[in-house]
């Protein structure tokens, strides 16, 4: 099985999860199970939050020789030494993340080797606090980094993390949290204000580390420092030294400075030298004339549609603004459209497509500069993009590329139309390929620091809406990379989708079962989540629909559930309780009946253990007043008389359940419902004795 973006999901666990006897609301190693008796039990625990090793690239960026020195890491390391917790606060571009990695290295490194550093996913909703049991156990030498720059924490969450950091500190471990300014609702003693690193130093350090010394010189601000070498002055000073000293300003972020350095690294020194020789020949008026009026829109169309046929770019440009003959005529007057495109820096390839080979990066720069400098036309630009990417738009095939460039624009510019257009695209067409583009874009936005908070909110809003197209996007996102990275938040959104019966509901059910089948941890997470839905939202259809998906033999979770139920009373209770809650919902009556038939056929064909399967169904029968789907299953209907169903009825009529009058389970569903049973079941078998 693969995710939306083509990644292979982990294979289902080969053995049932090791789940022992459970006790709700208890965390100690023993509980009183009846009278003066005590017994050791295994507490069922919630799955741990996802942790991923901090990539080697991030760790190298925090160390010599590429580190741009600031006071932030030392101050944070001092707090880690004293308390095990530091909260680095600052806006984007202040180097919060890499400063946090350096602080962890500074505090935890030993002569024996570097520490083990991990990103810890903040996979809980903003109004929640993480349970202690979902946080990693303290291990000496491990450091954790929570990137909370894209979301807010409640006061309860801040207290939970502070208490956990104390445990880490006692064990020789620690935690750093990165946040936006004035966004930490915990103890202010742990706050550190991030000091912005010198972006030019970041770029030059990386270039020097790569051996690109000529390119590092282009960024040098003090040109006189490089005109001598040893005791002799160069005969002809290098005119490229310092030529790009104004390229990187103090407000540029470290990430952007690194990206600029990578771009410069790919430019041959002799190419820039020739450009410097020609720079005096170009006049300022000629340099400025290319981005006005229609030429500006021509450049913008080519920038968004890079790689498209030139004719497509020209047609897209004519769509800008009012759609009348006068506008279209202006594009046919004077210079030819192709000449205009060349004059503003667009290359025309031999196959007559728009390109920027001679000016790499111009397309993205043109988009940013246009949005920044033409603020009064932002609304017109947004409407133009929506029009050309609509169901009949001239640039519909380039929707994904346009979305990617708008995502990049959103990182640095205000009022970006990215989410506005995503919402428009999601509602505009039932075309699956179109909706999958929207899915991929919003999943990418959720992984982008500056857009993550809005992406999580957008997915939640779409999940709550009745619009089937938007709901499908959410379901696909939760079944792909988004669901794997934030499983808890994905399950919250799937719960809202499962409230309505449509195509999105089927996708959500598949996503739920895929997560449960992917790993033992995923199985436990889904089972406990669905159990919570059934108990907390008893009139909501999400719980019953999720339960039927997990117990449907058509998916690959039921085998694991039945096997686990034989070894773990908690899982058996989940199945019995789940059926009791589900059979009470008339809206899922037909689906419940089909799943019961599936159980009977799977047992008949040997795909499920007959004794275990019919034993569970016997307990369900005894705990449930025969109505609706169970009644139809037990007593038949004119169109259901196959051998598997007859065999199942015979088995249920003759099997006894366990003696629940003596059952040690404190929350046994049959014990709780025993008062409503008769001594003989309606199916003809022996019922449960009254307790």
XYZ file of C-alpha atoms in Angstrom:
691
model
C 0.000 0.000 0.000
C 1.280 3.463 -0.863
C 0.455 6.979 0.288
C -0.892 9.778 -1.871
C 2.603 10.909 -2.792
C 3.853 7.436 -3.717
C 5.651 6.510 -0.478
C 5.335 2.912 0.698
C 3.530 2.506 3.974
C 5.125 0.230 6.597
C 3.909 -3.365 6.463
C 1.244 -4.505 8.949
C 2.553 -6.052 12.153
C 2.999 -9.810 11.854
C 2.125 -10.425 15.514
C -0.794 -8.963 17.460
C 0.095 -6.001 19.673
C 1.129 -6.892 23.177
C -1.715 -5.275 25.088
C -2.301 -6.471 28.608
C -5.143 -6.082 31.045
C -6.281 -2.448 31.176
C -7.645 -0.122 33.827
C -9.143 3.189 32.761
C -7.779 6.280 34.488
C -4.955 4.537 36.335
C -1.234 4.983 35.850
C 0.247 2.964 38.694
C 1.713 -0.566 38.343
C -1.050 -2.115 40.461
C -4.748 -1.419 41.019
C -7.317 -2.914 43.320
C -9.429 -5.292 41.246
C -11.978 -6.413 43.800
C -12.275 -6.441 47.569
C -8.930 -6.793 49.324
C -7.366 -8.476 46.278
C -4.578 -6.862 44.298
C -3.074 -7.976 41.037
C -0.276 -6.851 38.753
C -1.523 -5.618 35.394
C -0.081 -3.996 32.272
C -1.353 -0.459 31.800
C -2.422 0.311 28.235
C -0.433 3.382 27.244
C -0.996 5.994 24.583
C 1.425 5.967 21.623
C 4.455 8.209 21.920
C 4.685 11.439 19.936
C 6.617 11.075 16.647
C 10.339 11.791 16.929
C 12.790 12.152 14.032
C 16.568 12.557 14.219
C 17.741 16.092 13.520
C 19.227 15.916 10.000
C 22.952 15.969 9.534
C 22.692 19.177 7.497
C 21.033 21.054 10.360
C 23.671 19.798 12.784
C 26.525 20.783 10.485
C 25.016 24.261 10.044
C 25.168 24.676 13.824
C 28.863 23.835 14.068
C 32.153 25.268 12.845
C 33.189 26.341 10.270
C 29.852 27.534 8.854
C 28.266 28.807 12.080
C 27.626 32.577 12.236
C 28.241 33.442 15.875
C 25.513 34.978 18.071
C 24.840 35.035 21.800
C 21.667 32.943 21.520
C 23.090 29.388 21.841
C 25.306 30.150 24.842
C 22.430 31.725 26.763
C 20.188 28.793 25.898
C 22.872 26.267 26.878
C 23.178 27.962 30.292
C 19.439 27.488 30.847
C 19.677 23.847 29.767
C 22.464 23.277 32.266
C 20.402 24.834 35.054
C 16.878 23.624 34.272
C 16.866 21.317 31.245
C 14.603 23.712 29.319
C 15.148 26.747 27.099
C 12.565 28.593 25.000
C 14.162 30.489 22.106
C 11.822 33.218 20.905
C 12.048 35.385 17.813
C 10.628 36.124 14.396
C 11.543 34.301 11.208
C 15.088 35.054 10.154
C 16.532 35.180 13.651
C 18.122 31.734 13.399
C 15.937 30.140 16.100
C 16.163 26.563 14.857
C 19.895 26.322 14.175
C 20.635 28.246 17.384
C 18.590 25.637 19.252
C 20.591 22.804 17.650
C 23.867 24.499 18.601
C 22.650 24.994 22.178
C 21.821 21.272 22.424
C 25.263 20.397 21.059
C 26.973 22.806 23.444
C 25.206 21.378 26.487
C 25.212 17.653 25.673
C 28.459 17.036 23.771
C 31.076 14.973 25.596
C 34.555 13.734 24.721
C 32.950 10.371 23.995
C 31.074 11.798 21.007
C 28.184 13.981 19.830
C 24.759 13.758 21.463
C 21.632 12.198 20.007
C 19.336 15.018 18.898
C 15.712 14.684 17.821
C 12.848 16.787 16.535
C 9.732 16.071 18.607
C 6.434 16.634 16.756
C 3.934 18.892 18.544
C 1.137 16.551 17.461
C -1.717 17.792 19.637
C -4.387 20.407 19.020
C -3.865 23.963 20.211
C -6.502 23.731 22.950
C -5.011 20.500 24.311
C -2.048 19.546 26.447
C 0.009 16.417 25.743
C -0.395 13.546 28.183
C 2.824 12.737 30.012
C 2.803 9.191 28.706
C 3.033 10.336 25.055
C 6.320 12.158 25.750
C 9.607 10.218 25.390
C 11.121 8.627 28.453
C 14.234 10.459 29.742
C 17.496 8.976 28.412
C 20.911 10.389 29.214
C 22.520 12.321 26.364
C 19.390 12.850 24.301
C 18.250 16.330 23.341
C 14.835 17.256 21.973
C 13.721 20.216 19.883
C 10.070 21.200 19.522
C 9.423 23.672 16.716
C 6.354 25.557 17.913
C 6.770 28.579 15.645
C 3.717 27.645 13.589
C 1.247 27.133 16.438
C 0.347 28.251 19.941
C 0.464 26.334 23.225
C -2.093 26.428 25.987
C -0.939 27.147 29.537
C -1.572 23.491 30.400
C 0.684 22.389 27.532
C 3.445 24.729 28.719
C 3.192 23.326 32.264
C 3.299 19.734 31.000
C 6.420 20.387 28.936
C 8.104 22.247 31.786
C 7.483 19.324 34.152
C 8.792 16.876 31.543
C 11.918 19.008 31.047
C 12.636 18.664 34.779
C 12.609 14.872 34.353
C 14.919 15.185 31.352
C 17.280 17.394 33.340
C 17.489 14.868 36.162
C 18.375 12.162 33.614
C 21.041 14.212 31.836
C 18.827 15.181 28.900
C 17.131 18.450 27.861
C 14.519 20.219 25.734
C 14.571 23.354 23.583
C 11.383 24.947 22.262
C 11.426 27.522 19.462
C 8.562 30.015 19.344
C 7.489 33.324 17.905
C 7.879 36.440 20.020
C 5.409 36.899 22.882
C 3.944 33.453 22.195
C 5.162 31.446 25.220
C 2.527 31.046 27.939
C 4.772 29.315 30.432
C 7.385 30.415 32.969
C 9.242 33.461 31.603
C 12.497 32.355 33.291
C 13.144 29.978 30.397
C 12.781 32.577 27.621
C 15.703 33.580 25.408
C 15.402 36.351 22.811
C 17.011 35.178 19.568
C 19.777 37.432 18.219
C 19.694 37.689 14.428
C 22.892 36.292 12.833
C 24.770 38.179 10.126
C 23.249 36.797 6.924
C 26.284 37.790 4.853
C 28.527 35.863 7.241
C 26.250 32.824 6.898
C 26.537 32.887 3.100
C 30.283 33.583 3.029
C 31.031 30.867 5.607
C 29.208 28.291 3.512
C 30.900 29.378 0.292
C 34.328 29.257 1.923
C 33.548 25.823 3.369
C 32.678 24.598 -0.137
C 35.913 26.013 -1.531
C 34.063 28.693 -3.514
C 36.379 31.512 -2.432
C 35.795 33.652 -5.527
C 32.028 33.616 -4.920
C 32.585 34.442 -1.238
C 34.556 37.480 -2.386
C 31.607 38.752 -4.407
C 29.748 39.325 -1.109
C 32.685 41.050 0.606
C 31.800 44.493 1.832
C 35.328 45.807 2.525
C 36.810 45.545 -0.967
C 40.262 46.872 0.026
C 40.924 43.809 2.165
C 41.249 41.550 -0.885
C 43.375 43.675 -3.251
C 46.639 42.497 -1.692
C 48.021 39.021 -1.460
C 51.153 38.469 0.588
C 53.572 41.404 0.087
C 52.613 42.164 -3.483
C 49.618 44.067 -4.766
C 47.758 42.458 -7.653
C 48.596 44.006 -11.006
C 44.903 44.042 -11.982
C 42.465 44.085 -9.076
C 39.596 41.638 -9.341
C 36.632 43.828 -10.242
C 34.158 41.144 -9.116
C 35.172 41.438 -5.448
C 32.334 43.096 -3.550
C 30.188 43.448 -6.664
C 27.299 41.661 -4.874
C 27.876 43.187 -1.439
C 24.370 44.671 -1.482
C 22.683 41.421 -2.506
C 22.105 40.179 1.048
C 20.623 42.646 3.525
C 20.594 42.371 7.297
C 16.938 41.288 7.233
C 17.638 38.177 5.124
C 17.089 34.952 7.050
C 19.880 32.373 7.501
C 17.943 29.886 5.354
C 17.639 32.402 2.532
C 21.312 33.347 2.885
C 22.206 29.661 2.530
C 19.963 29.374 -0.555
C 21.630 32.429 -2.102
C 25.042 30.938 -1.401
C 24.028 27.734 -3.200
C 22.931 29.800 -6.203
C 26.187 31.762 -6.272
C 28.180 28.566 -5.985
C 26.801 27.474 -9.337
C 27.896 30.627 -11.186
C 31.259 30.454 -12.945
C 33.579 33.353 -11.917
C 34.455 34.148 -15.548
C 30.757 34.544 -16.362
C 30.303 37.209 -13.708
C 33.542 38.898 -14.784
C 32.176 39.312 -18.319
C 28.934 40.694 -16.930
C 30.862 43.275 -14.913
C 32.706 44.368 -18.042
C 29.406 45.001 -19.812
C 27.679 46.721 -16.933
C 28.874 50.200 -17.838
C 27.540 49.834 -21.366
C 23.975 49.406 -20.216
C 21.995 52.558 -19.498
C 19.684 52.962 -16.554
C 16.634 54.043 -18.597
C 16.918 50.939 -20.811
C 17.334 48.765 -17.736
C 14.154 50.067 -16.129
C 11.839 50.237 -19.115
C 10.940 46.562 -19.353
C 8.408 46.027 -16.590
C 5.755 48.644 -17.247
C 2.238 48.307 -18.632
C 1.597 45.269 -20.776
C 5.258 44.242 -20.599
C 4.959 43.822 -16.851
C 2.016 41.430 -17.277
C 3.836 39.552 -20.038
C 6.759 38.948 -17.667
C 4.368 37.911 -14.892
C 2.588 35.408 -17.156
C 5.903 33.882 -18.256
C 7.097 33.744 -14.630
C 4.045 31.770 -13.482
C 3.958 29.603 -16.636
C 7.676 28.951 -17.060
C 8.058 26.062 -19.476
C 4.703 26.691 -21.175
C 4.366 27.479 -24.889
C 4.863 31.163 -25.667
C 1.390 31.385 -27.153
C -0.059 30.120 -23.876
C 1.806 32.832 -21.947
C 0.539 35.510 -24.338
C -3.059 34.285 -24.005
C -2.727 34.264 -20.202
C -1.413 37.860 -20.267
C -4.420 39.051 -22.266
C -6.677 37.655 -19.521
C -5.342 40.147 -16.958
C -7.765 42.895 -15.901
C -10.955 43.756 -17.762
C -11.773 41.269 -20.501
C -12.666 43.443 -23.462
C -11.487 44.044 -26.997
C -9.594 47.198 -26.100
C -7.298 45.300 -23.726
C -6.692 42.494 -26.191
C -5.981 44.976 -28.960
C -3.223 46.670 -26.963
C -1.275 43.420 -26.978
C -1.420 43.366 -30.777
C -0.079 46.891 -31.197
C 3.564 47.982 -31.431
C 6.272 45.437 -30.753
C 5.498 41.750 -31.173
C 4.683 39.776 -28.004
C 7.786 37.650 -28.415
C 9.954 40.753 -28.653
C 8.338 42.085 -25.503
C 9.054 38.839 -23.678
C 12.706 38.913 -24.768
C 13.027 42.552 -23.712
C 11.896 41.790 -20.164
C 14.343 38.897 -19.774
C 12.360 35.848 -20.946
C 14.225 33.283 -23.049
C 12.361 31.654 -25.931
C 13.544 28.105 -26.502
C 13.862 26.287 -29.816
C 10.554 24.580 -29.031
C 8.925 28.020 -28.545
C 8.469 27.783 -24.766
C 9.156 30.362 -22.070
C 12.371 29.880 -20.104
C 14.789 31.772 -17.854
C 17.993 29.842 -18.534
C 20.123 32.963 -18.997
C 18.676 34.578 -15.861
C 18.046 31.821 -13.293
C 15.811 32.969 -10.477
C 14.258 35.831 -12.474
C 10.837 34.161 -12.595
C 10.483 33.913 -8.827
C 11.969 37.374 -8.300
C 9.502 38.860 -10.796
C 6.573 37.299 -8.936
C 7.787 38.610 -5.570
C 8.606 42.082 -6.832
C 5.291 42.423 -8.666
C 3.305 41.444 -5.572
C 5.372 43.742 -3.360
C 5.440 46.857 -5.565
C 1.973 46.652 -7.146
C 0.020 46.343 -3.898
C -2.998 48.152 -5.360
C -3.380 45.399 -7.970
C -3.149 42.388 -5.657
C -6.870 41.732 -5.887
C -6.723 41.921 -9.686
C -3.741 39.542 -9.718
C -5.593 37.046 -7.506
C -8.694 37.133 -9.732
C -6.490 36.740 -12.815
C -4.775 33.644 -11.397
C -8.139 32.142 -10.447
C -9.466 32.838 -13.940
C -6.583 31.337 -15.919
C -6.502 28.203 -13.707
C -10.272 27.660 -13.682
C -11.965 24.605 -15.265
C -11.745 26.245 -18.710
C -8.725 28.450 -17.989
C -5.865 28.838 -20.438
C -3.324 27.855 -17.743
C -5.203 25.022 -16.062
C -2.418 22.524 -16.846
C 0.027 24.752 -14.956
C -2.043 24.936 -11.751
C 0.479 22.913 -9.732
C 3.402 25.131 -10.756
C 1.395 28.293 -10.094
C 0.446 26.933 -6.665
C 4.077 26.139 -5.852
C 5.174 29.662 -6.742
C 2.370 31.156 -4.678
C 3.488 28.988 -1.757
C 7.009 30.428 -2.086
C 5.506 33.914 -2.290
C 3.538 33.320 0.927
C 6.699 32.711 2.921
C 7.956 36.289 2.530
C 5.030 38.449 1.410
C 1.872 39.620 3.177
C -1.680 38.991 1.957
C -0.543 36.166 -0.288
C -3.395 34.593 -2.286
C -2.128 31.039 -1.702
C -4.865 29.786 0.663
C -7.532 31.844 -1.094
C -6.740 30.149 -4.392
C -6.438 26.715 -2.775
C -9.970 27.114 -1.454
C -11.170 28.242 -4.879
C -9.468 25.320 -6.614
C -10.809 22.786 -4.101
C -14.385 23.921 -4.699
C -14.150 24.600 -8.436
C -13.895 21.147 -9.965
C -14.665 17.501 -9.169
C -11.684 16.463 -11.291
C -9.588 14.087 -9.158
C -6.239 15.143 -10.630
C -7.058 18.766 -9.876
C -7.989 17.960 -6.259
C -4.840 15.900 -5.775
C -2.786 18.954 -6.767
C -4.541 20.909 -4.025
C -3.843 18.047 -1.597
C -0.130 18.016 -2.375
C 0.116 21.814 -2.059
C -1.606 22.073 1.321
C 0.436 19.145 2.675
C 3.580 20.995 1.579
C 2.296 24.169 3.236
C 1.809 22.266 6.500
C 5.507 21.345 6.390
C 6.516 24.996 5.832
C 7.239 26.821 9.062
C 5.612 30.115 8.065
C 2.438 28.494 6.703
C 1.931 25.485 8.982
C -0.564 27.091 11.359
C -2.809 28.300 8.522
C -2.528 24.928 6.757
C -3.650 22.990 9.854
C -6.573 25.395 10.299
C -7.554 25.195 6.633
C -7.682 21.404 6.744
C -9.822 21.499 9.887
C -12.201 24.034 8.333
C -12.559 21.948 5.172
C -13.164 18.782 7.208
C -16.119 20.472 8.924
C -17.687 21.743 5.687
C -20.356 19.765 3.803
C -18.575 20.351 0.479
C -17.514 16.923 -0.795
C -14.532 18.181 -2.824
C -12.865 19.925 0.092
C -13.536 16.921 2.335
C -11.842 14.627 -0.195
C -8.757 16.838 -0.123
C -8.597 16.532 3.674
C -9.071 12.753 3.544
C -6.292 12.362 0.985
C -3.978 14.609 2.993
C -4.601 12.566 6.145
C -3.828 9.362 4.243
C -0.483 10.694 3.015
C 2.532 12.570 4.391
C 0.388 14.863 6.534
C -1.169 11.928 8.364
C 2.181 10.222 8.895
C 3.779 13.372 10.342
C 0.841 14.542 12.491
C -1.217 11.389 13.195
C -3.182 12.876 16.094
C -4.252 15.996 14.190
C -5.056 13.842 11.169
C -7.364 11.651 13.272
C -9.194 14.731 14.570
C -9.860 15.824 10.990
C -10.914 12.303 9.947
C -13.477 12.299 12.762
C -15.209 15.326 11.224
C -15.149 13.739 7.764
C -16.694 10.502 9.045
C -19.736 12.451 10.273
C -21.141 12.575 6.714
C -21.628 9.642 4.359
C -20.071 10.404 0.964
C -17.021 9.500 -1.123
C -14.728 11.389 1.264
C -15.951 9.105 4.063
C -14.690 6.040 2.200
C -11.288 7.680 1.688
C -11.185 8.574 5.394
C -12.041 4.991 6.389
C -9.233 3.691 4.190
C -6.809 6.200 5.726
C -7.855 5.092 9.216
C -7.311 1.401 8.508
C -4.024 2.056 6.703
C -2.693 3.900 9.746
C -3.793 1.050 12.022
C -2.173 -1.552 9.756
C 1.097 0.331 9.337
C 2.607 -0.473 12.731
C 1.876 -1.713 16.225
C 1.992 1.879 17.464
C -0.455 2.949 14.761
C -2.783 0.070 15.637
C -2.808 1.081 19.288
C -3.290 4.761 18.466
C -6.278 4.133 16.194
C -7.977 1.635 18.506
C -7.713 3.955 21.499
C -8.828 6.957 19.437
C -11.901 5.187 18.064
C -12.725 3.898 21.541
C -12.605 7.512 22.766
C -14.910 8.636 19.959
C -17.446 5.942 20.841
C -17.458 6.948 24.498
C -17.183 10.729 24.159
C -19.391 11.325 21.105
C -22.123 8.733 21.539
C -24.572 10.420 19.134
C -21.876 11.137 16.527
C -21.551 8.756 13.585
C -17.766 9.028 13.339
C -17.194 6.386 16.028
C -19.501 3.730 14.520
C -18.239 4.353 10.983
C -14.626 4.150 12.141
C -15.384 0.967 14.099
C -17.017 -0.660 11.074
C -13.996 0.244 8.944
C -11.612 -1.371 11.440
C -13.763 -4.516 11.718
C -14.579 -4.866 8.016
C -12.852 -7.996 6.611
C -12.309 -6.080 3.367
C -9.516 -4.182 5.130
C -6.435 -5.746 6.697
C -6.993 -4.810 10.352
C -9.603 -7.342 11.473
C -7.142 -10.269 11.635
C -4.953 -8.251 14.008
C -7.957 -7.210 16.110
C -9.277 -10.757 16.529
C -5.816 -12.135 17.300
C -5.159 -9.362 19.832
C -8.567 -9.909 21.425
C -7.591 -13.498 22.304
C -4.584 -12.280 24.305
C -5.743 -8.881 25.537
C -9.075 -8.399 27.329
C -8.859 -4.670 26.568
C -9.069 -5.338 22.822
C -11.918 -7.832 23.312
C -13.768 -5.206 25.343
C -13.158 -2.697 22.539
C -14.831 -5.036 20.043
C -17.812 -5.780 22.275
C -18.315 -2.153 23.282
C -17.823 -1.041 19.696
C -20.510 -3.358 18.414
C -22.893 -2.316 21.196
C -22.471 1.377 20.337
C -22.593 0.795 16.592
C -25.706 -1.379 16.627
C -27.586 1.426 18.389
C -27.140 3.738 15.393
C -29.890 3.300 12.766
C -27.946 5.364 10.212
C -25.289 2.632 9.906
C -27.699 -0.318 10.072
C -27.024 -1.619 6.554
C -23.271 -1.160 6.844
C -23.237 -2.968 10.196
C -25.182 -5.864 8.702
C -22.736 -6.159 5.800
C -19.771 -6.250 8.205
C -21.456 -8.963 10.298
C -21.958 -10.969 7.122
C -18.308 -10.408 6.336
C -17.335 -11.876 9.705
C -19.489 -14.945 9.058
C -18.005 -15.497 5.590
C -14.427 -14.931 6.782
C -14.914 -17.518 9.528
C -16.593 -19.919 7.077
C -13.672 -19.617 4.629
C -11.059 -20.009 7.367
C -9.705 -16.436 7.101
C -10.687 -15.789 10.726
C -10.371 -18.119 13.713
C -13.894 -19.573 14.080
C -13.795 -20.050 17.835
C -12.501 -16.560 18.538
C -14.818 -14.895 16.015
C -18.016 -16.603 17.127
C -16.990 -16.227 20.768
C -16.809 -12.444 20.336
C -20.132 -12.382 18.458
C -21.725 -14.492 21.199
C -20.729 -11.903 23.767
C -22.020 -9.142 21.489
C -25.309 -11.007 21.111
C -25.669 -11.480 24.847
C -24.852 -7.846 25.568
C -27.138 -6.394 22.905
C -30.911 -6.352 22.775
C -31.502 -7.936 19.347
C -32.515 -5.068 17.102
C -31.742 -3.787 13.645
C -28.569 -5.217 12.098
C -27.952 -7.855 14.803
C -31.552 -9.015 14.664
C -31.346 -9.318 10.888
C -28.053 -11.179 11.236
C -29.404 -13.597 13.860
C -32.846 -14.311 12.453
C -32.311 -13.855 8.745
C -33.948 -12.059 5.877
C -35.319 -13.332 2.571
C -32.196 -12.386 0.617
C -29.594 -13.725 3.057
C -29.426 -17.498 3.390
C -25.920 -18.497 2.266
C -23.988 -21.280 4.007
C -21.670 -18.925 5.876
C -24.588 -17.126 7.511
C -26.370 -20.352 8.422
C -23.137 -21.655 9.975
C -22.715 -18.436 11.962
C -26.284 -18.594 13.301
C -25.792 -22.200 14.346
C -22.543 -21.342 16.126
C -24.057 -18.389 17.969
C -27.055 -20.457 19.015
C -24.857 -23.063 20.722
C -21.786 -21.200 22.025
C -21.657 -19.959 25.586
C -19.857 -16.779 26.518
C -17.549 -16.553 29.509
C -19.036 -16.551 32.982
C -19.181 -12.784 33.405
C -20.703 -13.114 36.847
C -17.172 -14.016 37.941
C -15.313 -11.898 35.378
C -12.405 -9.886 36.835
C -12.676 -7.131 34.243
C -13.777 -3.950 36.093
C -15.413 -2.509 32.982
C -16.711 -5.693 31.389
C -19.504 -4.638 28.998
C -21.403 -7.871 29.586
C -21.300 -7.430 33.353
C -22.605 -3.870 32.984
C -25.416 -5.046 30.722
C -26.166 -8.284 32.589
C -29.303 -6.884 34.211
C -31.005 -6.720 30.821
C -30.318 -10.346 29.820
C -32.737 -13.230 30.105
C -31.444 -16.621 31.230
C -31.921 -17.942 27.720
C -30.918 -15.949 24.688
C -33.371 -15.181 21.921
C -31.179 -17.135 19.526
C -31.891 -20.348 21.353
C -28.552 -20.757 23.134
C -27.789 -20.406 26.798
C -27.643 -16.767 27.811
C -25.628 -15.053 30.535
C -26.673 -15.635 34.137
C -27.817 -12.594 36.068
C -25.198 -11.148 38.378
